[in-house]
Amino acid sequence: MHNAITIRINRLLRRRGQQQQQQRQPTIPPGDLPQALAPGRKVKPKEIRDLRDLIRKRYELDVEIWDLRFVRPCDRHIVEDKMRRSDAALQKIRRIIRAWDSRDAFESLDDWEKLQEIKLRIESGGKRIWADGPPWNYP
């Protein structure tokens, strides 16, 4: 009897975990999705500045999330919202970099080299995906 109850509870928790895993994937509104550059169109300096601001926003969110890792369970929804926004920002950054990954998309070689440096840093390991593990799971 006790074993049957334990099995039911484990199944219920497993199902709940799977549902939460599906809900954690950040969704980017269609208006925020970067569009592929039209042939002949160049990336404007303002767009590069906007990418820089987005990277800074992601960093700011990550610092806030980590600072809130000891928040009480009843207040975790606040941190979870920041986690979703941070993950969505990283997805958007990666999509922008992929959309701009062409030498022909830049007016100057200097801007192209800057994008390559950003790409190298973004694509390297060490970027935390908060949906894979909230900060309160780490000591």
CSV table of N, CA, C and O in Angstrom, one decimal, residues 20 24 64-85 130 133-139:
chain,number,residue,atom,x,y,z
A,20,GLN,N,6.5,21.7,-16.4
A,20,GLN,CA,7.2,22.9,-16.1
A,20,GLN,C,8.4,23.1,-17.0
A,20,GLN,O,8.7,24.2,-17.4
A,24,ARG,N,9.0,26.4,-19.4
A,24,ARG,CA,10.2,27.2,-19.1
A,24,ARG,C,10.8,27.8,-20.3
A,24,ARG,O,11.6,28.8,-20.3
A,64,GLU,N,21.2,40.3,-11.1
A,64,GLU,CA,20.0,40.4,-10.3
A,64,GLU,C,19.5,39.0,-9.9
A,64,GLU,O,19.2,38.8,-8.7
A,65,ILE,N,19.5,38.1,-10.8
A,65,ILE,CA,19.0,36.7,-10.5
A,65,ILE,C,19.9,36.1,-9.5
A,65,ILE,O,19.4,35.5,-8.5
A,66,TRP,N,21.2,36.2,-9.7
A,66,TRP,CA,22.1,35.6,-8.8
A,66,TRP,C,22.1,36.2,-7.4
A,66,TRP,O,22.1,35.5,-6.4
A,67,ASP,N,21.9,37.5,-7.3
A,67,ASP,CA,21.7,38.2,-6.0
A,67,ASP,C,20.5,37.7,-5.3
A,67,ASP,O,20.4,37.8,-4.1
A,68,LEU,N,19.5,37.3,-6.1
A,68,LEU,CA,18.2,36.9,-5.5
A,68,LEU,C,18.1,35.3,-5.3
A,68,LEU,O,17.0,34.8,-5.0
A,69,ARG,N,19.2,34.6,-5.3
A,69,ARG,CA,19.2,33.2,-5.2
A,69,ARG,C,18.7,32.7,-3.9
A,69,ARG,O,18.3,31.5,-3.8
A,70,PHE,N,18.7,33.5,-2.8
A,70,PHE,CA,18.3,33.1,-1.5
A,70,PHE,C,16.9,33.5,-1.2
A,70,PHE,O,16.5,33.6,0.0
A,71,VAL,N,16.1,33.9,-2.2
A,71,VAL,CA,14.8,34.4,-2.0
A,71,VAL,C,13.9,33.3,-1.4
A,71,VAL,O,14.1,32.1,-1.7
A,72,ARG,N,12.9,33.7,-0.7
A,72,ARG,CA,12.0,32.7,-0.1
A,72,ARG,C,11.2,32.1,-1.2
A,72,ARG,O,10.9,32.7,-2.3
A,73,PRO,N,10.7,30.8,-1.0
A,73,PRO,CA,10.0,30.1,-2.1
A,73,PRO,C,8.7,30.9,-2.5
A,73,PRO,O,8.4,30.8,-3.7
A,74,CYS,N,8.1,31.6,-1.6
A,74,CYS,CA,6.9,32.3,-2.0
A,74,CYS,C,7.1,33.5,-2.9
A,74,CYS,O,6.2,34.0,-3.6
A,75,ASP,N,8.4,33.9,-3.0
A,75,ASP,CA,8.8,35.1,-3.8
A,75,ASP,C,9.5,34.7,-5.1
A,75,ASP,O,10.0,35.5,-5.8
A,76,ARG,N,9.7,33.4,-5.3
A,76,ARG,CA,10.5,32.9,-6.5
A,76,ARG,C,9.9,33.3,-7.8
A,76,ARG,O,10.6,33.4,-8.8
A,77,HIS,N,8.6,33.6,-7.8
A,77,HIS,CA,8.0,33.9,-9.1
A,77,HIS,C,8.6,35.2,-9.7
A,77,HIS,O,8.7,35.4,-10.9
A,78,ILE,N,9.1,36.1,-8.8
A,78,ILE,CA,9.7,37.3,-9.2
A,78,ILE,C,11.0,37.0,-9.9
A,78,ILE,O,11.3,37.5,-11.0
A,79,VAL,N,11.8,36.1,-9.3
A,79,VAL,CA,13.1,35.7,-9.9
A,79,VAL,C,12.8,34.9,-11.2
A,79,VAL,O,13.6,35.0,-12.2
A,80,GLU,N,11.8,34.0,-11.2
A,80,GLU,CA,11.5,33.2,-12.4
A,80,GLU,C,11.2,34.1,-13.6
A,80,GLU,O,11.5,33.8,-14.7
A,81,ASP,N,10.5,35.2,-13.4
A,81,ASP,CA,10.2,36.2,-14.5
A,81,ASP,C,11.5,36.7,-15.0
A,81,ASP,O,11.7,36.8,-16.2
A,82,LYS,N,12.4,37.1,-14.1
A,82,LYS,CA,13.7,37.6,-14.6
A,82,LYS,C,14.5,36.5,-15.3
A,82,LYS,O,15.2,36.8,-16.3
A,83,MET,N,14.4,35.3,-14.9
A,83,MET,CA,15.1,34.2,-15.5
A,83,MET,C,14.5,34.0,-17.0
A,83,MET,O,15.3,33.8,-17.9
A,84,ARG,N,13.2,34.1,-17.1
A,84,ARG,CA,12.7,34.0,-18.5
A,84,ARG,C,13.1,35.1,-19.4
A,84,ARG,O,13.5,34.9,-20.5
A,85,ARG,N,13.2,36.3,-18.8
A,85,ARG,CA,13.6,37.4,-19.7
A,85,ARG,C,15.1,37.3,-20.0
A,85,ARG,O,15.5,37.6,-21.1
A,130,TRP,N,18.9,29.8,-17.5
A,130,TRP,CA,18.3,29.7,-16.2
A,130,TRP,C,17.1,28.6,-16.2
A,130,TRP,O,16.8,28.0,-15.1
A,133,GLY,N,18.3,25.4,-14.7
A,133,GLY,CA,18.5,25.3,-13.3
A,133,GLY,C,18.4,26.6,-12.6
A,133,GLY,O,19.3,27.5,-13.0
A,134,PRO,N,17.5,26.8,-11.8
A,134,PRO,CA,17.3,28.1,-11.1
A,134,PRO,C,18.5,28.3,-10.1
A,134,PRO,O,19.2,27.4,-9.7
A,135,PRO,N,18.8,29.5,-9.7
A,135,PRO,CA,19.9,29.8,-8.9
A,135,PRO,C,19.8,29.2,-7.5
A,135,PRO,O,20.9,29.0,-6.9
A,136,TRP,N,18.6,28.9,-7.0
A,136,TRP,CA,18.5,28.3,-5.6
A,136,TRP,C,18.9,26.9,-5.6
A,136,TRP,O,19.0,26.3,-4.6
A,137,ASN,N,19.2,26.3,-6.8
A,137,ASN,CA,19.7,24.9,-6.9
A,137,ASN,C,21.2,24.8,-6.7
A,137,ASN,O,21.8,23.8,-6.7
A,138,TYR,N,21.9,26.0,-6.7
A,138,TYR,CA,23.3,26.0,-6.6
A,138,TYR,C,23.7,26.6,-5.2
A,138,TYR,O,23.1,27.5,-4.7
A,139,PRO,N,24.8,26.0,-4.6
A,139,PRO,CA,25.2,26.5,-3.3
A,139,PRO,C,25.8,27.8,-3.3
A,139,PRO,O,26.2,28.4,-4.3
